[in-house]
Tab-separated table of N, CA and C in Angstrom:
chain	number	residue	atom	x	y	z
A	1468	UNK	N	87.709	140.124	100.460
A	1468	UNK	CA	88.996	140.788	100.520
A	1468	UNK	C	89.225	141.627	99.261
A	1469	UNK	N	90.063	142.847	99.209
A	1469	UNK	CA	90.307	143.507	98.360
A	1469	UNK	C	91.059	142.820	97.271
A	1470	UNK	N	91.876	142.338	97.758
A	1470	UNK	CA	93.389	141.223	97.014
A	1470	UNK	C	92.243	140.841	95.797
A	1471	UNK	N	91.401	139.258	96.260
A	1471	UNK	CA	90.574	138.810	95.781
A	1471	UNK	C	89.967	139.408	94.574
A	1472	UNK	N	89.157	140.268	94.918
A	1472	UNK	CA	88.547	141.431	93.737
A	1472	UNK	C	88.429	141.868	92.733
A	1473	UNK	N	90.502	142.059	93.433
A	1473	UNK	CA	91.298	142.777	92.003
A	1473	UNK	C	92.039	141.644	91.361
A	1474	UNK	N	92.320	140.547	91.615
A	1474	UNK	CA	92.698	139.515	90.694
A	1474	UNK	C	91.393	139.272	90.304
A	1475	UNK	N	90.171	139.003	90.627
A	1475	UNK	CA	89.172	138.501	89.499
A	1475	UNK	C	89.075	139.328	88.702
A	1476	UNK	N	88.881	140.775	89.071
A	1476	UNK	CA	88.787	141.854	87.821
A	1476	UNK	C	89.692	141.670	87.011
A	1477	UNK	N	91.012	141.607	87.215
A	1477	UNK	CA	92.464	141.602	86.162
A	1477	UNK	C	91.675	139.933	85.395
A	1478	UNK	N	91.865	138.718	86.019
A	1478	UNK	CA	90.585	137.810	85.345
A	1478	UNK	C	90.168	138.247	84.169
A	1479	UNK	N	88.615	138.457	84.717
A	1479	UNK	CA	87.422	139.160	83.610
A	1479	UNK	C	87.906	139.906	82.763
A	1480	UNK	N	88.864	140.965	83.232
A	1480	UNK	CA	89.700	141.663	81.988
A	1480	UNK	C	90.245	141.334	80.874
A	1481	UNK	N	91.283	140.302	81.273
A	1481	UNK	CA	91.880	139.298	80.483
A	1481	UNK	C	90.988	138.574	79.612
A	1482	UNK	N	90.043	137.794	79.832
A	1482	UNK	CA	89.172	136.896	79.632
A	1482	UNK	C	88.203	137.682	78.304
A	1483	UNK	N	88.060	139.267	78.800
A	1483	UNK	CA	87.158	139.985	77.871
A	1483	UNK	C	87.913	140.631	76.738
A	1484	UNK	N	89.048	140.691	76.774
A	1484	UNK	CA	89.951	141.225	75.940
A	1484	UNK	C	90.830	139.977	75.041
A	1485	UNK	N	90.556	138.664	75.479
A	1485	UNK	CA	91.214	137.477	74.312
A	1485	UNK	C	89.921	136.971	74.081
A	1486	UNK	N	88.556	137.188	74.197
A	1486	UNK	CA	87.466	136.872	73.289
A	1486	UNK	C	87.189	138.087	72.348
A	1487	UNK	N	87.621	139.477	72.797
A	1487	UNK	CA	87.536	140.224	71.766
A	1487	UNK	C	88.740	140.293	70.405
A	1488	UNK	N	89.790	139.882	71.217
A	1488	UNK	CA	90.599	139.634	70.156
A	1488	UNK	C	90.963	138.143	69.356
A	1489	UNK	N	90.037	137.332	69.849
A	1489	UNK	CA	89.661	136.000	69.231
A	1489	UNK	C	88.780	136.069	67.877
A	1490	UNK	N	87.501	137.112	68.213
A	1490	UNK	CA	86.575	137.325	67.932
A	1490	UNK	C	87.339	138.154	66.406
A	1491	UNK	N	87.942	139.644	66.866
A	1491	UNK	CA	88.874	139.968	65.838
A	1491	UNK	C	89.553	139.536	64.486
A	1492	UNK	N	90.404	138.689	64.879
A	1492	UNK	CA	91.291	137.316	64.243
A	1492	UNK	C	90.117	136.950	63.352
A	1493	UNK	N	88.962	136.000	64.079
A	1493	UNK	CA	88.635	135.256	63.237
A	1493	UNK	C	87.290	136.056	62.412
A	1494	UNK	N	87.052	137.231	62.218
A	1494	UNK	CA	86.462	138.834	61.142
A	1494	UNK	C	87.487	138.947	60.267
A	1495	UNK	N	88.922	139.140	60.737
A	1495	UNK	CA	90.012	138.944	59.722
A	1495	UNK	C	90.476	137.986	58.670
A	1496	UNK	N	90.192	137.016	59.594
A	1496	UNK	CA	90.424	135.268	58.560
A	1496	UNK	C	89.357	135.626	57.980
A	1497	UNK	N	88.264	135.124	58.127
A	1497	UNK	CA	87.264	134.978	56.978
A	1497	UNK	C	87.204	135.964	56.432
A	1498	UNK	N	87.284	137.320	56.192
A	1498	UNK	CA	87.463	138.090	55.185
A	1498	UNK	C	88.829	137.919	54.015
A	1499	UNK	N	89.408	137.477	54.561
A	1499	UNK	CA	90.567	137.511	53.947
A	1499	UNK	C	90.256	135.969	53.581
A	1500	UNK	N	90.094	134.915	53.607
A	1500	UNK	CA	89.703	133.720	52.923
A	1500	UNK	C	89.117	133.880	51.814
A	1501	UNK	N	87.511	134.947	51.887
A	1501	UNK	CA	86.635	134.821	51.187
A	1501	UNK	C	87.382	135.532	49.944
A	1502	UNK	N	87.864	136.779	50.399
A	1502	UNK	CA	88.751	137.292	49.113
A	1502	UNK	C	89.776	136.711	48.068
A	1503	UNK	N	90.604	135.718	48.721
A	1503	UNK	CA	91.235	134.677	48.419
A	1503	UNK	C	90.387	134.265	47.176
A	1504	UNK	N	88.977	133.394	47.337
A	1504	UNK	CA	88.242	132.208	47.140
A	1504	UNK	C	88.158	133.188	45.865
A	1505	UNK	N	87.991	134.326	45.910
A	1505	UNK	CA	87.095	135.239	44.319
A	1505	UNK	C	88.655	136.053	43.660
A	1506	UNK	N	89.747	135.331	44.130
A	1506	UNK	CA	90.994	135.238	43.231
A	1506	UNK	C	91.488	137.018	43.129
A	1507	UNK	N	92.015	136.726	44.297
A	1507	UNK	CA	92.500	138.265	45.024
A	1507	UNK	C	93.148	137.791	45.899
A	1508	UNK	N	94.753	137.162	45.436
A	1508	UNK	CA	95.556	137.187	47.029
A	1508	UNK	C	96.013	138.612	47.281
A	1509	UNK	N	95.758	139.622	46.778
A	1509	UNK	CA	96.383	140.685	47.449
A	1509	UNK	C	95.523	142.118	47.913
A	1510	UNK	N	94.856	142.514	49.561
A	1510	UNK	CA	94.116	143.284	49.186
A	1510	UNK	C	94.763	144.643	48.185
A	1511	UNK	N	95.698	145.182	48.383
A	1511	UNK	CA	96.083	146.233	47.476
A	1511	UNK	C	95.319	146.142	46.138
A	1512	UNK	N	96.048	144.674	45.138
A	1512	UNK	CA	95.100	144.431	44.249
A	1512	UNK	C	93.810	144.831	44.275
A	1513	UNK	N	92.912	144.075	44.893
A	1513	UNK	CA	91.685	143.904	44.850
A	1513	UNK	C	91.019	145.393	45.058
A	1514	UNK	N	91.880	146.322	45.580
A	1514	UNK	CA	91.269	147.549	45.906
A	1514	UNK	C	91.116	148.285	44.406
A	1515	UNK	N	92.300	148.592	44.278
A	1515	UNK	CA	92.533	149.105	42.577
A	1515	UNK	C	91.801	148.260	41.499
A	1516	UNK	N	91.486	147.080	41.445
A	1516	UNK	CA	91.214	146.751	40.635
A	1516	UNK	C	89.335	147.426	40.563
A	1517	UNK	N	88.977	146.955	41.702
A	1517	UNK	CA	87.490	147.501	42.264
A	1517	UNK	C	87.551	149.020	41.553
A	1518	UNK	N	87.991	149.394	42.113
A	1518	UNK	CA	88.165	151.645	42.362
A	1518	UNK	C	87.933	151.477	40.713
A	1519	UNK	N	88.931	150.557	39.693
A	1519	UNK	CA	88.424	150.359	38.024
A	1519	UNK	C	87.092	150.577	37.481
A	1520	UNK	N	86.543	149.434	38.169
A	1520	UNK	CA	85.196	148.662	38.538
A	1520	UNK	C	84.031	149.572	38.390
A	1521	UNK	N	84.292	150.427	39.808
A	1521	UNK	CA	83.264	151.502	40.143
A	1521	UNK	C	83.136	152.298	39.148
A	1522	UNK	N	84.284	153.141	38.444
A	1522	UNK	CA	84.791	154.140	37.930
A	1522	UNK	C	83.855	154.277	36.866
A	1523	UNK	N	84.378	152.525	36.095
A	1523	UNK	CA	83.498	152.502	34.620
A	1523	UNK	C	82.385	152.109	34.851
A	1524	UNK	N	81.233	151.476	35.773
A	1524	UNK	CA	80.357	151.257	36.290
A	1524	UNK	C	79.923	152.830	36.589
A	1525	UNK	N	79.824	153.396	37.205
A	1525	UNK	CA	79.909	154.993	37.580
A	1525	UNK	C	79.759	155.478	36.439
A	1526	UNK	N	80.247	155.828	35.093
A	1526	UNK	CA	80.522	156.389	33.675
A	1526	UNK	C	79.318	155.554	32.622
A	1527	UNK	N	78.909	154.577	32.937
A	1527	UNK	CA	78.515	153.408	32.040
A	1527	UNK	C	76.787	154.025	32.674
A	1528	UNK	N	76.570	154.090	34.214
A	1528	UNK	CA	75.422	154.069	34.468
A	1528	UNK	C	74.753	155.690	33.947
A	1529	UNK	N	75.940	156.497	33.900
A	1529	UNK	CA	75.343	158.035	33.697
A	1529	UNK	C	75.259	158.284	32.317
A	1530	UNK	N	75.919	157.726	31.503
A	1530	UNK	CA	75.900	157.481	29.843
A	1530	UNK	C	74.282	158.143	29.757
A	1531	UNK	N	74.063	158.591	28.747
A	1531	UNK	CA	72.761	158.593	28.303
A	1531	UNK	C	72.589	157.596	27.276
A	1532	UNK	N	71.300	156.884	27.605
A	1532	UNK	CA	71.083	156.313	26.674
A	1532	UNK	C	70.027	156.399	25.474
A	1533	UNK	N	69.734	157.821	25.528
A	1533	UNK	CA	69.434	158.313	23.658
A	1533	UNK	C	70.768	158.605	22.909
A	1534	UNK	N	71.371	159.099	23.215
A	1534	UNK	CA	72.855	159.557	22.725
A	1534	UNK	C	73.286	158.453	21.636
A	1535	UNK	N	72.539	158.019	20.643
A	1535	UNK	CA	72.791	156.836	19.766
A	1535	UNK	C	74.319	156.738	19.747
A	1536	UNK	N	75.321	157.981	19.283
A	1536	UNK	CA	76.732	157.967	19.041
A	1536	UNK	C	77.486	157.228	20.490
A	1537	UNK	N	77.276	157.463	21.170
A	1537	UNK	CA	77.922	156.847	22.294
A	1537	UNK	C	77.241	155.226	23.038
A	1538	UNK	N	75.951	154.867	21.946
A	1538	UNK	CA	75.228	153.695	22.829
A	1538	UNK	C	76.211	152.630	22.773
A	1539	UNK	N	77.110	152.280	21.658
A	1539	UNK	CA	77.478	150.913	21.291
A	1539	UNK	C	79.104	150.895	22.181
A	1540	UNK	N	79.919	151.888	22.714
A	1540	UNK	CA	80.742	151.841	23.474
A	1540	UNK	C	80.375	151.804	24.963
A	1541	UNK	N	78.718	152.039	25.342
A	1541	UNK	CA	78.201	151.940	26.579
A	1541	UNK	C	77.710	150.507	26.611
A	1542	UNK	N	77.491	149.812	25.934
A	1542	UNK	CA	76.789	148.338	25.680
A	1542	UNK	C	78.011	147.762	25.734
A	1543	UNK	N	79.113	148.113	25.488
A	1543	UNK	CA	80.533	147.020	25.281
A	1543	UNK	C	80.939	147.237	26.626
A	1544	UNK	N	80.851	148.340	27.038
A	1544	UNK	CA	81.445	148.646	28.820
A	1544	UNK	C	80.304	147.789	29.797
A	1545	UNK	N	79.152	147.896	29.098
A	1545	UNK	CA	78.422	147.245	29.660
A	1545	UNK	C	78.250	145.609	30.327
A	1546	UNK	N	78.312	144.881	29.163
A	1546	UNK	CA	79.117	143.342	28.595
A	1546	UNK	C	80.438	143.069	29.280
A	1547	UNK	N	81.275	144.138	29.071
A	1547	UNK	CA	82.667	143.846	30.058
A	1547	UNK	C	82.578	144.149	31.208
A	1548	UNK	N	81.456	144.472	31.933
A	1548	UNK	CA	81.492	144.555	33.413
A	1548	UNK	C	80.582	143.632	33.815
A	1549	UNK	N	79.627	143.302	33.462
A	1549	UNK	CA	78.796	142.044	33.681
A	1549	UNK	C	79.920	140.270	33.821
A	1550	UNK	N	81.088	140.441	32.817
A	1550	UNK	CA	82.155	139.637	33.098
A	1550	UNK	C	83.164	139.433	34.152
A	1551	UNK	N	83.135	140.752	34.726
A	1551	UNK	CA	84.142	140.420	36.099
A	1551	UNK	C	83.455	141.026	37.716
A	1552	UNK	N	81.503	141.111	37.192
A	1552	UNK	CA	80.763	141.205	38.634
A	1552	UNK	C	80.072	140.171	38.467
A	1553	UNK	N	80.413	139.148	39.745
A	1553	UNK	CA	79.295	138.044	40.223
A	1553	UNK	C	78.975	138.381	41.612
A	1554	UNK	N	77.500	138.179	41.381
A	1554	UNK	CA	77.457	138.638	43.276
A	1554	UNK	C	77.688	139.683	43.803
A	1555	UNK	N	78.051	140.348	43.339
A	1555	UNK	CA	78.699	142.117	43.996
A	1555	UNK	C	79.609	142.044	44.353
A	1556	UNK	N	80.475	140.924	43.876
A	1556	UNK	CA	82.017	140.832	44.074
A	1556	UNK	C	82.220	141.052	42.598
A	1557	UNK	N	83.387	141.741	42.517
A	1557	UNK	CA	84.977	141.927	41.418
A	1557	UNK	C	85.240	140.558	41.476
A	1558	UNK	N	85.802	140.304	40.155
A	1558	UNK	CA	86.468	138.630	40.087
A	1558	UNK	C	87.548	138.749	39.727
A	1559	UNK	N	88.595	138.354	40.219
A	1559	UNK	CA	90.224	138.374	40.562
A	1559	UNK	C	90.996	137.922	39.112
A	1560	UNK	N	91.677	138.178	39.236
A	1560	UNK	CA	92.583	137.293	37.447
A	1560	UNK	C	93.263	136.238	38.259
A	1561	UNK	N	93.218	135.884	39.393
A	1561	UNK	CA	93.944	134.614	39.537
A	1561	UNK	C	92.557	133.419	40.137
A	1562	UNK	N	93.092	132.198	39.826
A	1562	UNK	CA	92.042	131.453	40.191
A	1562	UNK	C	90.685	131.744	41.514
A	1563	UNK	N	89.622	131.584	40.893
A	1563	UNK	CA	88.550	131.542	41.703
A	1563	UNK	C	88.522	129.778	42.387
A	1564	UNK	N	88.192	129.916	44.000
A	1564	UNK	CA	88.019	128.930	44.706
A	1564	UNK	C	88.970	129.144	45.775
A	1565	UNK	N	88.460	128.389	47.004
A	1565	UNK	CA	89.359	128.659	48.328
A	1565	UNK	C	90.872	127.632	47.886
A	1566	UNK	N	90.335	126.751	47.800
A	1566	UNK	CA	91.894	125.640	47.318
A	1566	UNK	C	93.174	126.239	46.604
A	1567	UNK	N	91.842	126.551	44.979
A	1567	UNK	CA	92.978	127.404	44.071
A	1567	UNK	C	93.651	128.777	44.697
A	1568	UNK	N	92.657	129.952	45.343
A	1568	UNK	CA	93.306	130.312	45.817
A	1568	UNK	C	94.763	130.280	46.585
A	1569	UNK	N	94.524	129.732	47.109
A	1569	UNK	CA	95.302	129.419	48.679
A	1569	UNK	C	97.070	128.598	48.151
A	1570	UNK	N	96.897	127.921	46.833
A	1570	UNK	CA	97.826	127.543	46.230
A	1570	UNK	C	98.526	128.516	45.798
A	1571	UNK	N	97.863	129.729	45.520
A	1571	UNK	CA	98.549	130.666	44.418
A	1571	UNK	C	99.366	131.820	45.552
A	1572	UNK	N	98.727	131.791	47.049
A	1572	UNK	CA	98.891	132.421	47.798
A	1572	UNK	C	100.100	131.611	48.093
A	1573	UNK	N	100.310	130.763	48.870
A	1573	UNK	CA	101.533	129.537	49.088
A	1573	UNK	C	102.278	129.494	47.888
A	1574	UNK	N	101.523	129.224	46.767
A	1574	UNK	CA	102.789	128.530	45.781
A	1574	UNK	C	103.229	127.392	45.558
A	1575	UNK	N	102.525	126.712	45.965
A	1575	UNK	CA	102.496	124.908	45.950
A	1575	UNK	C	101.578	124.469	46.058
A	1576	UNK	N	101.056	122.990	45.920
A	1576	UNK	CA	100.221	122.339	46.363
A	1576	UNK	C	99.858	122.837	47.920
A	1577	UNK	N	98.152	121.921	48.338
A	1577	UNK	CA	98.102	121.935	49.727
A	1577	UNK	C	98.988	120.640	50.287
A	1578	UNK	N	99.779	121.862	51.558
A	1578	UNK	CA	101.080	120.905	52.328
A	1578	UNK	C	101.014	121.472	53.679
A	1579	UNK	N	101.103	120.501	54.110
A	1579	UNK	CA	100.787	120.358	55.847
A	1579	UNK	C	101.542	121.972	56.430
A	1580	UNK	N	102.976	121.701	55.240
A	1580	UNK	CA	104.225	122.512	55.736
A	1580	UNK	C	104.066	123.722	55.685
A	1581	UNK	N	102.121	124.264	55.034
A	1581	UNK	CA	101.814	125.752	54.987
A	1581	UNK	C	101.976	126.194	56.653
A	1582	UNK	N	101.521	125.138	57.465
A	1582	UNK	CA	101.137	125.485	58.735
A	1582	UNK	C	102.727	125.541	59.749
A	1583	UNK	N	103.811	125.851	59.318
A	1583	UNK	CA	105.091	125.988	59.645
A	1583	UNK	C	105.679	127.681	59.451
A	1584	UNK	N	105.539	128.066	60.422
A	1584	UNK	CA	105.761	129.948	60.386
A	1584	UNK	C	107.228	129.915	59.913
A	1585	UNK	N	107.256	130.703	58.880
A	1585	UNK	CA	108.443	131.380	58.724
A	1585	UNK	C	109.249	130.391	57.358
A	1586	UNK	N	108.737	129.588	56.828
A	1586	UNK	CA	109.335	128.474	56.217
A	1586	UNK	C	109.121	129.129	55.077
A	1587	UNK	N	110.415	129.013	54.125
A	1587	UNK	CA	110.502	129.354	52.599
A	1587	UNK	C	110.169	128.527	51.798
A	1588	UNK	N	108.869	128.731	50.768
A	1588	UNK	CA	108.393	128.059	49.444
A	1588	UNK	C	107.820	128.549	48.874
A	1589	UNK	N	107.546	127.703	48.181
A	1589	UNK	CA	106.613	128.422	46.848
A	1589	UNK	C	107.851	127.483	45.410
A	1590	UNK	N	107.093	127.488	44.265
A	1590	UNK	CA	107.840	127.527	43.660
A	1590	UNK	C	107.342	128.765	42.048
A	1591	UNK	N	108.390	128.870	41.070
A	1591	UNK	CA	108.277	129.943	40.172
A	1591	UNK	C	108.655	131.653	40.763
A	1592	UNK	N	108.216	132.033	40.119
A	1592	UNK	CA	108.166	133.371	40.118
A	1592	UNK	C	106.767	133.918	40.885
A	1593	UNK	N	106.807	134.346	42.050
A	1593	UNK	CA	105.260	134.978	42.488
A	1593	UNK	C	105.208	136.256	41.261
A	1594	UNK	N	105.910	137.068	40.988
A	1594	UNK	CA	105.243	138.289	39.508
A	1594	UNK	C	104.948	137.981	38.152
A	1595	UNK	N	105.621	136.532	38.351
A	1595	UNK	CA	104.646	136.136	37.075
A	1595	UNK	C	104.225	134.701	37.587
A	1596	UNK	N	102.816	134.444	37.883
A	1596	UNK	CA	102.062	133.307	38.224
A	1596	UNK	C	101.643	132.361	36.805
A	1597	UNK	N	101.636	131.671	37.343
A	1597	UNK	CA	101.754	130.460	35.856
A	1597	UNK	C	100.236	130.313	36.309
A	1598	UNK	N	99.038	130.396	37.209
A	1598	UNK	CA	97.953	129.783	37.319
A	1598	UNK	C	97.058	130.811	37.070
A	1599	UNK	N	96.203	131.555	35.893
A	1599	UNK	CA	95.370	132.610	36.340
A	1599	UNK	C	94.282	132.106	35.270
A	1600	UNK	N	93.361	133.280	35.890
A	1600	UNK	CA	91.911	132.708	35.077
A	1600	UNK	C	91.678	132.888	34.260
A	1601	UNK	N	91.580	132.757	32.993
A	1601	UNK	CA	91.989	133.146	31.587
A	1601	UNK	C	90.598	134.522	31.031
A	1602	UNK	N	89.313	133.604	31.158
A	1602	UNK	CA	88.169	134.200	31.484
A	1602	UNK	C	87.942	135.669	31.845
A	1603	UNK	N	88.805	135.805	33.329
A	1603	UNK	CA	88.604	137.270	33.855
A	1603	UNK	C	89.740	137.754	33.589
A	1604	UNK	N	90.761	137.672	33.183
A	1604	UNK	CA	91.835	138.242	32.453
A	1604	UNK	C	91.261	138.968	31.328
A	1605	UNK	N	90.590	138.379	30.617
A	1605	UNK	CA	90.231	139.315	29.221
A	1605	UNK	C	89.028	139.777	29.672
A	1606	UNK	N	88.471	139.906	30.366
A	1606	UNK	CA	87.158	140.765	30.774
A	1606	UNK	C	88.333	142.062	31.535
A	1607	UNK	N	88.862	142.076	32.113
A	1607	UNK	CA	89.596	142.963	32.742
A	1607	UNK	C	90.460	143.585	31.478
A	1608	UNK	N	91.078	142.600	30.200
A	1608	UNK	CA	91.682	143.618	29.326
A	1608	UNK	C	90.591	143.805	28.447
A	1609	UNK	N	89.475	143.960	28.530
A	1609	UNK	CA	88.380	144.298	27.837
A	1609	UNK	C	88.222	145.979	27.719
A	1610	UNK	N	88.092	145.834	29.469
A	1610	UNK	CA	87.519	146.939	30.503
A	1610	UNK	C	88.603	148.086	29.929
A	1611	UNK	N	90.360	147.608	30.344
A	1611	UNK	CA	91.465	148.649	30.059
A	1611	UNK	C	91.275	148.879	28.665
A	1612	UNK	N	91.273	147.932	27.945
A	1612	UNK	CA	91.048	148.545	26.331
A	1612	UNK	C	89.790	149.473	25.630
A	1613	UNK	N	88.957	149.572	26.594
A	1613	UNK	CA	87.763	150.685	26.834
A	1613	UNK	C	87.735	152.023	26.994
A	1614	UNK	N	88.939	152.293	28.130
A	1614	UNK	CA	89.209	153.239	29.047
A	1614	UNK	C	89.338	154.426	28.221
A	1615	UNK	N	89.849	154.203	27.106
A	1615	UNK	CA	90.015	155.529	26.031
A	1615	UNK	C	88.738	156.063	25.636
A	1616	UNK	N	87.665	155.505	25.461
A	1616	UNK	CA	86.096	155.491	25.332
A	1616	UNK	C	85.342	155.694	26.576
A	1617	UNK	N	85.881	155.693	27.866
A	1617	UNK	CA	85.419	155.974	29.262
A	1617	UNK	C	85.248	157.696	28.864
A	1618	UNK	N	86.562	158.307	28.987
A	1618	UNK	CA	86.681	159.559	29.016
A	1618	UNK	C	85.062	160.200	27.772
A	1619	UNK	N	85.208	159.620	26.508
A	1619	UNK	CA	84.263	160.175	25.816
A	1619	UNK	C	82.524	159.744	26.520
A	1620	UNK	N	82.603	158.637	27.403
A	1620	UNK	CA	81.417	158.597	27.366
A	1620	UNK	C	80.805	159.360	28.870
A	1621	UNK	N	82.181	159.759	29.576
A	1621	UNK	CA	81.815	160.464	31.094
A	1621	UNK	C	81.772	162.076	30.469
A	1622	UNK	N	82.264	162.795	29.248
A	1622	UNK	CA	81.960	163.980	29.061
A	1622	UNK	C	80.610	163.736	27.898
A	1623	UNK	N	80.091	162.816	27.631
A	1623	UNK	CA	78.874	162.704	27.280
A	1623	UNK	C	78.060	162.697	28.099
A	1624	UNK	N	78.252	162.217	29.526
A	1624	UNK	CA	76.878	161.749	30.033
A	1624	UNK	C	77.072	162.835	31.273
C-alpha cells in the first residue's frame, strides 16, 4: 500500500536525522570537554588567546637566526612558547584537567545539581576566578611582555 510506504519513509527519515543529530551533539560534547580539560572554559577565549600563539610562533619561526642583535629576544619568545604548547594544544590560564575544569565552568564543586537546567550557582565572581594555573599565567604574561620585541623581530625577519 502507498499509506504504508510513506509512513516507513517519514520512519527512516526520522530515524536518519536523530542519529545524525545524536551523532552531532556528541562531536560537540567532546570537543568542548576536551577544551575544558586544557583550561579554556570559553571558546572566544581560547580563540584569541591561540590567534597570540600563532602570531608570535609565526614571527619567532621567520626571525633569522644569524641576526645575533635580535637572537636573545627570539630564544626568550622561544622559551615562552614552549610554556603554553603541549601537544599542539594552547594551555588555558585556568586549571588544566576535566574535573578542574568543569568546576571552574559550574563554579562549585562536582554536584549532582550541575545536571538541573536552568538552576542558579556558582559561587564568587566568574571575572575574577579564584582557581587559575599559576604556571601558564606567567608563560602567557611572558609572551604579552614580549610583544613590544615581536614588532622588532617581524621587521627583522
Amino acid at each position: 500500500r502507498p499509506v504504508g510506504i510513506w509512513v516507513q519513509m517519514r520512519i527512516l527519515g526520522f530515524a536518519a536525522l536523530w542519529v545524525f543529530s545524536a551523532l552531532m551533539s556528541w562531536g560537540t560534547l567532546s570537543e568542548m570537554l576536551e577544551q575544558i580539560a586544557w583550561g579554556w572554559p570559553s571558546r572566544v577565549q581560547m580563540k584569541k588567546f591561540w590567534s597570540v600563539a600563532q602570531r608570535a610562533d609565526k614571527i619567532r619561526s621567520r626571525a633569522s637566526l644569524r641576526d645575533s642583535e635580535h637572537l636573545d629576544a627570539r630564544q626568550e619568545l622561544h622559551e615562552a612558547l614552549l610554556k603554553v604548547w603541549k601537544r599542539g594544544r594552547v594551555l588555558g590560564p585556568y586549571p588544566s584537567g576535566l574535573l578542574a575544569g568543569l568546576r571552574t565552568v559550574f563554579g562549585e564543586p562536582v554536584s549532582w545539581r550541575w545536571l538541573l537546567p536552568l538552576r542558579p550557582g556558582g559561587e564568587g565572581d566568574p571575572l575574577r576566578p579564584t582557581a587559575l594555573n599559576m604556571d601558564v599565567c606567567r608563560a602567557w604574561a611572558q609572551i604579552a611582555g614580549l610583544a613590544p620585541r615581536f614588532d622588532e623581530l617581524s621587521r627583522a625577519a
